[in-house]
Coordinates of C-alpha atoms in Angstrom, one line a residue:
X1397 CA -66.1 -61.1 263.8
X1398 CA -65.5 -58.1 266.3
X1399 CA -63.1 -56.2 264.3
X1400 CA -62.4 -54.5 267.4
X1401 CA -60.8 -56.6 270.4
X1402 CA -57.3 -56.6 270.5
X1403 CA -55.1 -60.0 270.4
X1404 CA -51.6 -60.7 270.6
X1405 CA -49.1 -58.5 267.9
X1406 CA -48.4 -61.5 265.7
X1407 CA -52.4 -61.8 265.5
X1408 CA -52.8 -59.1 263.9
X1409 CA -53.2 -59.9 260.4
X1410 CA -56.6 -61.8 261.2
X1411 CA -57.6 -63.7 257.6
X1412 CA -53.8 -65.3 257.8
X1413 CA -54.1 -66.4 261.4
X1414 CA -57.9 -66.4 260.6
X1415 CA -57.8 -64.8 264.2
X1416 CA -61.4 -64.6 266.2
X1417 CA -62.2 -62.9 269.0
X1418 CA -60.1 -64.3 272.6
X1419 CA -62.6 -64.6 275.0
X1420 CA -64.6 -67.7 276.1
X1421 CA -66.7 -68.3 272.9
X1422 CA -69.0 -71.6 272.9
X1423 CA -67.1 -73.6 270.8
X1424 CA -70.6 -73.9 268.2
X1425 CA -70.3 -69.6 267.6
X1426 CA -66.6 -69.9 267.0
X1427 CA -66.6 -72.6 265.1
X1428 CA -69.3 -70.1 263.2
X1429 CA -67.4 -67.6 263.1
X1430 CA -64.2 -69.3 261.2
X1431 CA -66.7 -70.3 258.8
X1432 CA -67.8 -66.2 257.9
X1433 CA -64.0 -65.3 258.1
X1434 CA -63.2 -68.2 255.1
X1435 CA -66.6 -67.5 253.5
X1436 CA -65.0 -63.9 253.2
X1437 CA -61.2 -64.7 251.9
X1438 CA -62.9 -66.8 249.3
X1439 CA -66.0 -64.6 248.0
X1440 CA -64.2 -64.2 244.6
X1441 CA -65.2 -68.1 244.2
X1442 CA -68.7 -67.9 245.0
X1443 CA -69.9 -66.7 241.9
X1444 CA -68.4 -69.2 239.6
X1445 CA -70.4 -72.5 239.4
X1446 CA -69.0 -75.9 239.8
X1447 CA -67.9 -75.8 236.3
X1448 CA -65.9 -72.8 236.3
X1449 CA -64.6 -73.8 239.6
X1450 CA -62.8 -76.4 237.8
X1451 CA -61.7 -75.1 234.5
X1452 CA -60.2 -72.5 236.9
X1453 CA -57.9 -74.9 239.4
X1454 CA -57.1 -76.7 235.8
X1455 CA -56.1 -74.0 234.0
X1456 CA -53.9 -72.7 236.9
X1457 CA -52.0 -76.2 237.3
X1458 CA -51.8 -77.2 233.7
X1459 CA -51.0 -73.1 232.2
X1460 CA -48.8 -71.8 234.0
X1461 CA -46.1 -74.5 234.2
X1462 CA -45.8 -75.4 230.6
X1463 CA -44.4 -72.0 229.1
X1464 CA -41.1 -71.1 228.1
X1465 CA -39.0 -73.1 230.3
X1466 CA -39.2 -76.0 228.5
X1467 CA -40.0 -74.8 225.3
X1468 CA -37.4 -72.2 225.2
X1469 CA -35.1 -72.2 228.3
X1470 CA -34.9 -76.2 227.2
X1471 CA -32.4 -74.8 224.9
X1472 CA -30.1 -73.1 227.3
X1473 CA -30.0 -76.7 229.2
X1474 CA -28.7 -78.2 226.4
X1475 CA -26.4 -75.0 225.2
X1476 CA -25.2 -75.3 229.0
X1477 CA -24.9 -78.8 230.3
X1478 CA -24.9 -81.0 226.8
X1479 CA -28.2 -83.9 226.4
X1480 CA -26.7 -85.4 229.3
X1481 CA -26.3 -82.9 231.8
X1482 CA -29.8 -81.4 230.8
X1483 CA -31.4 -84.6 231.5
X1484 CA -29.6 -85.1 235.0
X1485 CA -30.7 -81.5 235.7
X1486 CA -33.9 -81.6 234.8
X1487 CA -34.5 -85.0 236.7
X1488 CA -32.6 -83.8 240.4
X1489 CA -35.0 -80.7 239.9
X1490 CA -37.9 -82.5 239.0
X1491 CA -37.3 -84.2 242.8
X1492 CA -37.2 -81.5 244.0
X1493 CA -40.3 -79.5 243.1
X1494 CA -42.1 -83.0 243.4
X1495 CA -40.7 -83.2 247.0
X1496 CA -42.2 -79.6 247.6
X1497 CA -45.5 -80.4 245.8
X1498 CA -46.3 -83.3 247.9
X1499 CA -45.1 -81.1 251.5
X1500 CA -48.2 -78.9 250.8
X1501 CA -50.4 -81.8 249.2
X1502 CA -50.3 -82.9 253.0
X1503 CA -51.1 -80.0 253.9
X1504 CA -53.3 -79.3 251.9
X1505 CA -55.5 -82.4 252.5
X1506 CA -55.2 -81.9 256.4
X1507 CA -56.3 -78.4 256.5
X1508 CA -57.7 -76.9 253.0
X1509 CA -58.8 -73.2 253.1
X1510 CA -57.6 -70.2 252.0
X1511 CA -54.3 -68.8 252.3
X1512 CA -52.1 -72.5 251.4
X1513 CA -48.1 -72.6 252.4
X1514 CA -48.1 -68.7 253.1
X1515 CA -51.0 -69.5 256.0
X1516 CA -49.6 -72.5 257.3
X1517 CA -45.9 -70.6 257.6
X1518 CA -47.9 -68.4 259.2
X1519 CA -50.2 -71.0 261.7
X1520 CA -47.4 -73.4 262.3
X1521 CA -44.3 -71.5 262.1
X1522 CA -43.9 -68.5 262.6
X1523 CA -46.4 -64.7 261.6
X1524 CA -43.2 -63.2 259.8
X1525 CA -42.7 -65.8 257.8
X1526 CA -45.9 -66.1 256.3
X1527 CA -45.7 -62.5 255.4
X1528 CA -42.6 -63.0 254.0
X1529 CA -43.4 -65.5 252.3
X1530 CA -46.9 -64.0 251.0
X1531 CA -45.1 -61.0 249.6
X1532 CA -42.2 -63.0 247.8
X1533 CA -44.7 -65.4 246.2
X1534 CA -46.2 -62.4 245.0
X1535 CA -43.4 -60.7 243.4
X1536 CA -42.0 -63.9 242.7
X1537 CA -44.9 -65.1 239.9
X1538 CA -45.7 -61.5 238.7
X1539 CA -42.2 -61.1 237.6
X1540 CA -42.7 -65.0 235.5
X1541 CA -45.3 -62.1 233.0
X1542 CA -42.4 -60.4 231.5
X1543 CA -40.3 -63.2 231.8
X1544 CA -42.9 -64.9 228.9
X1545 CA -43.7 -61.7 227.5
X1546 CA -39.8 -61.8 226.5
X1547 CA -39.5 -65.3 226.0
X1548 CA -42.3 -64.8 223.3
X1549 CA -40.5 -61.8 221.8
X1550 CA -38.2 -64.4 220.6
X1551 CA -39.7 -66.6 219.2
X1552 CA -41.5 -64.2 217.2
X1553 CA -38.4 -63.0 216.4
X1554 CA -38.1 -66.1 213.8
X1555 CA -40.7 -64.0 211.5
X1556 CA -39.6 -61.0 212.2
X1557 CA -35.6 -60.2 213.9
X1558 CA -36.2 -56.2 213.3
X1559 CA -35.1 -54.7 216.4
X1560 CA -37.3 -51.8 215.8
X1561 CA -40.3 -53.3 215.9
X1562 CA -39.9 -55.5 218.8
X1563 CA -42.6 -52.4 221.2
X1564 CA -44.9 -53.4 219.0
X1565 CA -45.4 -57.0 220.1
X1566 CA -44.4 -56.2 223.5
X1567 CA -47.1 -53.3 223.9
X1568 CA -49.9 -55.8 222.3
X1569 CA -49.1 -59.1 224.8
X1570 CA -48.8 -56.5 227.7
X1571 CA -52.6 -54.8 226.7
X1572 CA -53.6 -58.1 225.9
X1573 CA -52.9 -59.8 229.4
X1574 CA -55.1 -57.5 231.3
X1575 CA -57.6 -56.6 229.1
X1576 CA -58.2 -60.3 229.9
X1577 CA -57.8 -60.5 233.3
X1578 CA -59.7 -57.5 234.3
X1579 CA -62.7 -58.9 232.4
X1580 CA -63.1 -61.4 235.5
X1581 CA -62.3 -65.1 236.4
X1582 CA -65.1 -66.6 235.0
X1583 CA -63.8 -66.2 230.9
X1584 CA -60.7 -66.4 232.2
X1585 CA -61.1 -70.2 233.5
X1586 CA -62.9 -71.3 230.3
X1587 CA -60.2 -69.6 228.4
X1588 CA -57.0 -70.8 230.1
X1589 CA -58.6 -74.7 229.8
X1590 CA -58.5 -74.6 225.9
X1591 CA -55.2 -72.8 226.4
X1592 CA -54.3 -75.3 228.6
X1593 CA -55.9 -78.5 226.0
X1594 CA -54.1 -77.1 223.6
X1595 CA -51.1 -77.4 225.1
X1596 CA -50.9 -80.7 226.1
X1597 CA -51.2 -80.9 222.9
X1598 CA -48.9 -79.5 221.8
X1599 CA -45.7 -81.3 223.9
X1600 CA -47.6 -84.2 223.1
X1601 CA -47.1 -83.9 219.1
X1602 CA -43.8 -82.0 219.6
X1603 CA -42.8 -85.2 221.4
X1604 CA -44.2 -87.5 218.9
X1605 CA -42.7 -85.6 215.3
X1606 CA -39.3 -85.0 217.4
X1607 CA -39.5 -89.4 217.6
X1608 CA -40.2 -89.7 214.3
X1609 CA -37.2 -87.3 213.4
X1610 CA -35.1 -89.5 215.4
X1611 CA -36.1 -92.7 214.1
X1612 CA -35.6 -91.3 210.4
X1613 CA -39.1 -90.8 209.4
X1614 CA -38.8 -86.7 208.6
X1615 CA -38.7 -86.1 204.8
X1616 CA -34.9 -85.7 204.8
X1617 CA -34.7 -89.8 206.4
X1618 CA -32.2 -89.1 208.4
X1619 CA -32.1 -91.3 211.6
X1620 CA -30.1 -89.5 214.0
X1621 CA -30.1 -91.6 217.0
X1622 CA -27.9 -90.4 219.8
X1623 CA -25.2 -89.1 217.2
X1624 CA -25.5 -86.0 219.1
X1625 CA -25.0 -87.6 222.0
X1626 CA -21.0 -88.5 220.5
X1627 CA -20.7 -85.5 218.5
X1628 CA -20.0 -82.5 220.2
X1629 CA -21.2 -85.1 223.1
X1630 CA -23.0 -85.5 226.4
X1631 CA -21.8 -82.5 228.1
X1632 CA -20.8 -79.2 227.5
X1633 CA -18.5 -77.1 228.7
X1634 CA -18.7 -73.8 230.7
X1635 CA -15.6 -72.7 229.1
X1636 CA -14.4 -71.2 233.3
X1637 CA -11.9 -73.3 234.3
X1638 CA -9.9 -74.7 230.6
X1639 CA -7.1 -76.4 232.4
X1640 CA -9.7 -78.5 234.3
X1641 CA -12.2 -80.4 231.3
X1642 CA -14.3 -82.1 234.6
X1643 CA -14.5 -79.3 236.2
X1644 CA -15.6 -77.1 233.4
X1645 CA -17.8 -80.1 232.6
X1646 CA -19.5 -79.9 236.2
X1647 CA -19.9 -76.1 235.9
X1648 CA -21.8 -76.6 233.1
X1649 CA -24.1 -78.9 234.4
X1650 CA -24.8 -75.9 236.9
X1651 CA -25.0 -73.4 235.3
X1652 CA -28.0 -75.1 233.4
X1653 CA -30.2 -75.5 237.1
X1654 CA -31.4 -72.3 237.3
X1655 CA -32.9 -72.8 233.4
X1656 CA -34.1 -76.4 234.3
X1657 CA -36.1 -75.4 237.6
X1658 CA -37.4 -72.0 235.9
X1659 CA -39.5 -75.0 233.9
X1660 CA -41.1 -76.6 236.7
X1661 CA -42.3 -73.1 237.9
X1662 CA -45.8 -73.2 239.3
X1663 CA -46.3 -77.0 239.8
X1664 CA -47.3 -76.7 243.8
X1665 CA -50.1 -74.8 241.6
X1666 CA -51.5 -78.0 241.4
X1667 CA -51.9 -78.1 245.2
X1668 CA -52.9 -74.5 245.6
X1669 CA -55.8 -74.6 242.8
X1670 CA -57.2 -78.0 244.6
X1671 CA -58.3 -75.8 247.8
X1672 CA -60.8 -73.7 245.1
X1673 CA -62.3 -76.7 244.1
X1674 CA -65.0 -79.7 244.6
X1675 CA -63.9 -82.1 247.3
X1676 CA -60.5 -80.3 247.8
X1677 CA -58.5 -83.3 249.5
X1678 CA -59.7 -85.6 246.5
X1679 CA -58.6 -82.9 244.3
X1680 CA -54.9 -82.6 245.8
X1681 CA -54.7 -86.8 246.0
X1682 CA -55.7 -86.5 242.2
X1683 CA -53.2 -83.7 241.6
X1684 CA -50.3 -84.6 242.9
X1685 CA -50.4 -88.5 241.3
X1686 CA -51.3 -86.4 237.6
X1687 CA -48.3 -84.2 238.7
X1688 CA -45.8 -86.8 238.8
X1689 CA -46.8 -88.3 235.5
X1690 CA -47.2 -84.6 233.3
X1691 CA -43.4 -84.1 235.1
X1692 CA -41.9 -87.1 234.1
X1693 CA -43.9 -87.5 230.5
X1694 CA -43.3 -83.9 229.7
X1695 CA -40.5 -82.3 231.1
X1696 CA -38.1 -85.2 231.2
X1697 CA -39.3 -87.2 227.9
X1698 CA -39.0 -83.8 226.5
X1699 CA -35.7 -82.4 227.2
X1700 CA -34.3 -86.5 225.9
X1701 CA -36.3 -85.8 223.0
X1702 CA -34.8 -82.5 222.5
X1703 CA -31.0 -83.3 222.9
X1704 CA -31.7 -86.9 220.7
X1705 CA -32.5 -84.1 218.0
X1706 CA -30.7 -81.6 218.2
X1707 CA -27.0 -80.8 218.5
X1708 CA -26.0 -78.8 221.3
X1709 CA -24.0 -76.6 219.8
X1710 CA -26.2 -75.1 217.6
X1711 CA -26.3 -71.6 217.2
X1712 CA -29.6 -70.4 217.6
X1713 CA -29.9 -72.0 220.5
X1714 CA -30.2 -69.6 224.4
X1715 CA -26.9 -69.5 226.4
X1716 CA -26.8 -70.2 230.0
X1717 CA -24.8 -66.6 230.8
X1718 CA -25.4 -63.6 228.9
X1719 CA -23.8 -61.9 226.6
X1720 CA -24.0 -58.7 224.7
X1721 CA -23.2 -59.8 221.9
X1722 CA -26.1 -62.5 220.9
X1723 CA -28.4 -61.7 218.5
X1724 CA -32.1 -61.4 219.9
X1725 CA -33.3 -64.1 218.0
X1726 CA -33.3 -66.8 219.6
X1727 CA -35.6 -70.6 218.1
X1728 CA -36.4 -73.4 220.8
X1729 CA -34.5 -76.7 220.2
X1730 CA -38.3 -78.3 219.3
X1731 CA -38.5 -75.3 216.3
X1732 CA -34.4 -75.8 215.6
X1733 CA -35.4 -79.8 215.3
X1734 CA -38.5 -80.1 213.0
X1735 CA -36.5 -76.8 210.6
X1736 CA -33.3 -79.1 210.7
X1737 CA -35.5 -82.1 209.4
X1738 CA -36.6 -79.9 206.2
X1739 CA -40.2 -79.2 207.2
X1740 CA -40.9 -75.6 206.9
X1741 CA -44.1 -75.0 207.4
X1742 CA -44.6 -77.2 209.9
X1743 CA -42.2 -74.7 212.1
X1744 CA -44.3 -72.3 211.6
X1745 CA -46.6 -73.2 213.1
X1746 CA -44.8 -74.8 216.0
X1747 CA -43.0 -72.1 216.3
X1748 CA -46.6 -70.5 216.3
X1749 CA -47.7 -72.5 219.1
X1750 CA -45.2 -72.0 221.1
X1751 CA -45.9 -68.0 221.5
X1752 CA -49.7 -69.2 222.5
X1753 CA -48.4 -70.7 225.0
X1754 CA -46.0 -68.6 226.1
X1755 CA -48.4 -65.9 226.0
X1756 CA -50.8 -68.0 227.9
X1757 CA -47.9 -69.3 231.2
X1758 CA -47.8 -64.9 231.6
X1759 CA -51.2 -64.0 231.7
X1760 CA -52.3 -67.3 233.7
X1761 CA -49.5 -66.3 236.4
X1762 CA -51.6 -62.4 236.1
X1763 CA -54.3 -63.6 237.5
X1764 CA -52.1 -65.8 240.4
X1765 CA -50.5 -63.2 241.6
X1766 CA -53.0 -60.5 241.4
X1767 CA -55.3 -62.8 243.6
X1768 CA -52.0 -63.7 246.0
X1769 CA -51.9 -59.5 245.9
X1770 CA -55.6 -59.0 247.0
X1771 CA -55.0 -62.1 249.7
X1772 CA -52.8 -59.9 251.5
X1773 CA -54.9 -57.4 251.0
X1774 CA -57.7 -59.0 253.1
X1775 CA -55.0 -59.9 255.6
X1776 CA -54.2 -56.5 256.1
X1777 CA -50.4 -56.9 254.8
X1778 CA -50.9 -55.1 251.5
X1779 CA -52.8 -51.8 251.5
X1780 CA -56.8 -52.2 251.3
X1781 CA -56.8 -50.5 247.8
X1782 CA -55.9 -54.6 246.6
X1783 CA -59.4 -55.6 247.7
X1784 CA -61.7 -53.2 246.1
X1785 CA -63.8 -55.2 243.9
X1786 CA -65.3 -54.6 240.5
X1787 CA -67.2 -56.8 238.9
X1788 CA -65.7 -59.5 240.9
X1789 CA -62.4 -59.2 239.7
X1790 CA -59.8 -57.2 242.2
X1791 CA -58.8 -53.9 239.5
X1792 CA -56.8 -52.5 241.4
X1793 CA -54.6 -55.3 242.2
X1794 CA -54.8 -56.6 238.3
X1795 CA -53.5 -53.2 237.5
X1796 CA -50.3 -53.3 239.9
X1797 CA -49.2 -56.8 238.3
X1798 CA -50.0 -55.9 235.0
X1799 CA -47.6 -53.1 235.4
X1800 CA -44.8 -55.6 236.0
X1801 CA -45.3 -56.6 232.5
X1802 CA -43.9 -53.1 231.6
X1803 CA -40.0 -54.7 232.8
X1804 CA -40.1 -56.1 229.5
X1805 CA -39.6 -53.1 227.2
X1806 CA -35.9 -53.6 229.9
X1807 CA -35.3 -55.6 226.5
X1808 CA -35.1 -52.6 223.4
X1809 CA -32.6 -51.1 225.3
X1810 CA -30.7 -54.4 227.1
X1811 CA -31.0 -57.0 224.4
X1812 CA -33.7 -59.3 224.6
X1813 CA -31.5 -62.7 225.4
X1814 CA -29.7 -60.5 228.4
X1815 CA -33.3 -59.6 229.9
X1816 CA -35.0 -62.6 230.1
X1817 CA -32.3 -64.1 231.0
X1818 CA -32.3 -61.7 234.4
X1819 CA -36.1 -61.8 234.7
X1820 CA -35.7 -65.7 234.3
X1821 CA -33.1 -65.4 237.5
X1822 CA -34.9 -63.3 239.6
X1823 CA -38.9 -65.9 238.9
X1824 CA -36.8 -69.2 239.6
X1825 CA -35.0 -67.3 242.5
X1826 CA -37.8 -66.5 244.2
X1827 CA -39.8 -70.2 243.6
X1828 CA -36.5 -71.3 245.4
X1829 CA -37.5 -69.4 248.5
X1830 CA -41.0 -70.5 248.3
X1831 CA -40.2 -74.2 247.8
X1832 CA -38.3 -74.0 250.9
X1833 CA -40.5 -72.0 252.6
X1834 CA -42.8 -74.8 252.4
X1835 CA -40.7 -77.9 253.3
X1836 CA -39.5 -75.3 256.5
X1837 CA -42.9 -75.5 256.9
X1838 CA -43.6 -79.4 256.7
X1839 CA -41.2 -80.0 259.1
X1840 CA -43.2 -77.9 261.4
X1841 CA -46.1 -79.3 260.8
X1842 CA -45.1 -82.8 260.8
X1843 CA -43.3 -81.9 264.5
X1844 CA -46.3 -80.7 265.6
X1845 CA -48.8 -83.8 264.7
X1846 CA -46.1 -86.5 266.1
X1847 CA -46.9 -83.7 269.6
X1848 CA -50.6 -83.8 269.1
X1849 CA -50.7 -87.6 268.1
X1850 CA -52.5 -87.0 264.7
X1851 CA -52.1 -89.8 262.5
X1852 CA -51.0 -89.1 258.7
X1853 CA -52.4 -92.1 257.4
X1854 CA -55.7 -91.1 258.0
X1855 CA -55.3 -88.6 256.0
X1856 CA -57.1 -88.9 252.0
X1857 CA -53.1 -88.1 250.8
X1858 CA -49.9 -88.5 252.4
X1859 CA -46.8 -89.4 251.0
X1860 CA -45.1 -92.4 252.9
X1861 CA -41.4 -90.7 252.2
X1862 CA -41.8 -88.0 254.7
X1863 CA -39.9 -85.8 256.2
X1864 CA -37.1 -87.2 254.8
X1865 CA -39.1 -85.8 251.1
X1866 CA -39.6 -82.2 253.2
X1867 CA -35.6 -82.3 254.2
X1868 CA -34.3 -83.0 250.6
X1869 CA -36.3 -80.4 249.3
X1870 CA -35.1 -77.1 251.7
X1871 CA -30.8 -78.8 251.2
X1872 CA -31.3 -78.7 247.4
X1873 CA -32.9 -75.4 247.6
X1874 CA -30.6 -73.7 249.7
X1875 CA -27.7 -75.0 247.4
X1876 CA -29.7 -74.6 244.6
X1877 CA -30.1 -70.4 245.7
X1878 CA -26.4 -70.3 246.9
X1879 CA -25.0 -71.2 243.5
X1880 CA -26.9 -69.6 241.2
X1881 CA -24.6 -66.8 240.2
X1882 CA -21.0 -68.5 240.7
X1883 CA -20.0 -67.9 237.8
X1884 CA -19.9 -64.3 238.7
X1885 CA -16.4 -65.7 240.4
X1886 CA -14.7 -66.1 236.8
X1887 CA -15.4 -63.3 235.5
X1888 CA -17.7 -60.2 237.3
X1889 CA -17.1 -57.6 235.8
X1890 CA -18.7 -59.8 232.9
X1891 CA -21.5 -61.6 234.6
X1892 CA -22.2 -58.6 237.0
X1893 CA -26.1 -58.5 236.0
X1894 CA -26.5 -62.2 237.0
X1895 CA -25.0 -62.3 239.5
X1896 CA -27.0 -59.0 240.4
X1897 CA -30.7 -60.9 239.6
X1898 CA -29.4 -64.4 241.1
X1899 CA -29.3 -63.4 244.8
X1900 CA -31.1 -59.8 245.2
X1901 CA -34.2 -61.4 245.9
X1902 CA -32.2 -63.1 249.2
X1903 CA -31.7 -59.3 250.8
X1904 CA -35.1 -58.1 250.4
X1905 CA -37.0 -61.8 251.2
X1906 CA -35.5 -61.0 254.8
X1907 CA -36.0 -58.0 254.6
X1908 CA -39.6 -58.0 254.6
X1909 CA -39.8 -60.8 257.6
X1910 CA -37.7 -58.6 259.3
X1911 CA -40.3 -55.1 258.2
X1912 CA -42.5 -58.1 260.0
X1913 CA -41.1 -59.6 262.8
X1914 CA -40.8 -56.8 264.3
X1915 CA -43.2 -54.2 263.9
X1916 CA -45.5 -57.0 264.4
X1917 CA -43.4 -58.4 267.9
X1918 CA -43.7 -62.3 266.0
X1919 CA -42.2 -65.7 268.0
X1920 CA -41.9 -68.5 266.4
X1921 CA -44.6 -70.6 267.1
X1922 CA -44.1 -73.1 270.5
X1923 CA -45.4 -77.3 269.2
X1924 CA -47.7 -76.9 271.9
X1925 CA -49.4 -73.8 270.1
X1926 CA -49.7 -74.8 266.9
X1927 CA -53.1 -74.5 265.9
X1928 CA -54.2 -77.9 264.4
X1929 CA -58.4 -77.2 265.3
X1930 CA -59.3 -73.8 264.6
X1931 CA -61.5 -73.0 260.9
X1932 CA -60.8 -76.4 259.5
X1933 CA -63.3 -78.1 257.9
X1934 CA -63.6 -81.8 258.5
X1935 CA -63.5 -84.6 255.4
X1936 CA -67.6 -84.5 255.2
X1937 CA -68.0 -81.1 255.2
X1938 CA -65.2 -81.1 252.2
X1939 CA -65.7 -83.9 250.3
X1940 CA -68.9 -85.1 248.0
X1941 CA -69.4 -88.8 246.9
X1942 CA -67.0 -89.6 244.3
X1943 CA -68.7 -90.4 240.9
X1944 CA -66.5 -91.4 238.4
X1945 CA -65.9 -90.6 234.7
X1946 CA -68.2 -91.8 231.8
X1947 CA -67.8 -92.4 228.3
X1948 CA -64.7 -91.7 226.5
X1949 CA -64.5 -88.3 226.6
X1950 CA -64.8 -87.8 230.3
X1951 CA -62.0 -90.7 230.4
X1952 CA -59.8 -89.2 229.0
X1953 CA -60.3 -85.9 230.5
X1954 CA -59.8 -87.2 233.4
X1955 CA -56.4 -88.7 232.4
X1956 CA -55.2 -85.4 231.0
X1957 CA -56.5 -82.8 233.6

């Protein structure tokens, strides 16, 4: 690649847009140059064996998505909306998450190349959108590290509620996460693969235990059934409009949308991680199909069981609005259910599993965010120091991302519950922006396919419900983003922290967009200018012969992962 060749302003980020010489070059030579760019962008993966790459992909798909959002945040959904309201909120958000996953999955199936949706946004919409999307994705998933650490600290309070000990646990988790990632990706994938298996075992066991408790099989032999759906009731009040019960219940439902969405954060990693595996087109298809069943079983059934076994007015659950008077000890609804059933020993075991899951999720997001920052540096969209590697690890990128974990120390002065809530707001709204970008990019992608007479049905993965899925996902993401801090309009002074953390991400995103738009003089891609050929490998180049799993263990792993 000739880096001295001048090109259009919007093509400056050479890797993201796969820019090559603009002169007359033979097609064969041009293809070789594009492959060289892809190999440079993916050199980290070249040091890993095939099995390690698969382990890494699986770890990022599962370890990052199962954390405090489901295990701890589901309690906030129960408190704010009631058992039925929480279930509806999770179902609603799951449709948006799955729509976004299908959109990025189809684009990945067509073009399984490094850069994923920020690159797609640059290639088919506007390079400025790709720049803003890349940075938004970085700080969104980087903020998830302190979210998970704060959540783990809340769970640790079950054993040690002493406030003077909080800094010790936070320091240990921050240091451990940084150390594991500095060691590099080689052992990270294997370790997180084990954590992923533990998480799947944990959530499956909790669902089964919850079902046993609900049916009266616990030591206290109390058959609960749907008792808590009758008293305190299927819906909870937001206590914002005392004169109108129905409106107040609806506001309670709206108050848990952000928390429900946080449970699904990282779902798009299932498609993104498929790019680094063998046969990426086939793997993205399997990842999306399995994600549908994970959503149905882990999230929907999980919140249903939680709402059946724990009353929504239990004071040990998280509340949907920040409250400086709340103690810094909050329990998972699953821990409360097991404890209320009379099994104290199992309660500690479950809580220990939840703390481990929270740390694992934060660790996975730290890894992902550091690699996003490294990719930005290689596209000349971040300082070059972040692309320097030592022992196959972008140490500078890891250290900067690890520094986000220090935000967890805010809990020492503002309370762990408040800080957890604020960080969830920031991270989730950022994820809404990412999902909106994915769905918007798909609409441009879809339009370009029709213009170029490219048949989507020939893709290894395509959805018969497109483009309606992406339209649904885009509209709902915009609505969720705008309604995230609605409670401030009732009590501004009380909820000012929630308001800021719910909306500050929006101007930050547009500042990144405007900066790149103005400095690089980028333009929206016209339909005839969208590139559907350059640098995209053929099916023969990426897909290997499929080998069916043999034996019980291989088939079990194939079904689960």
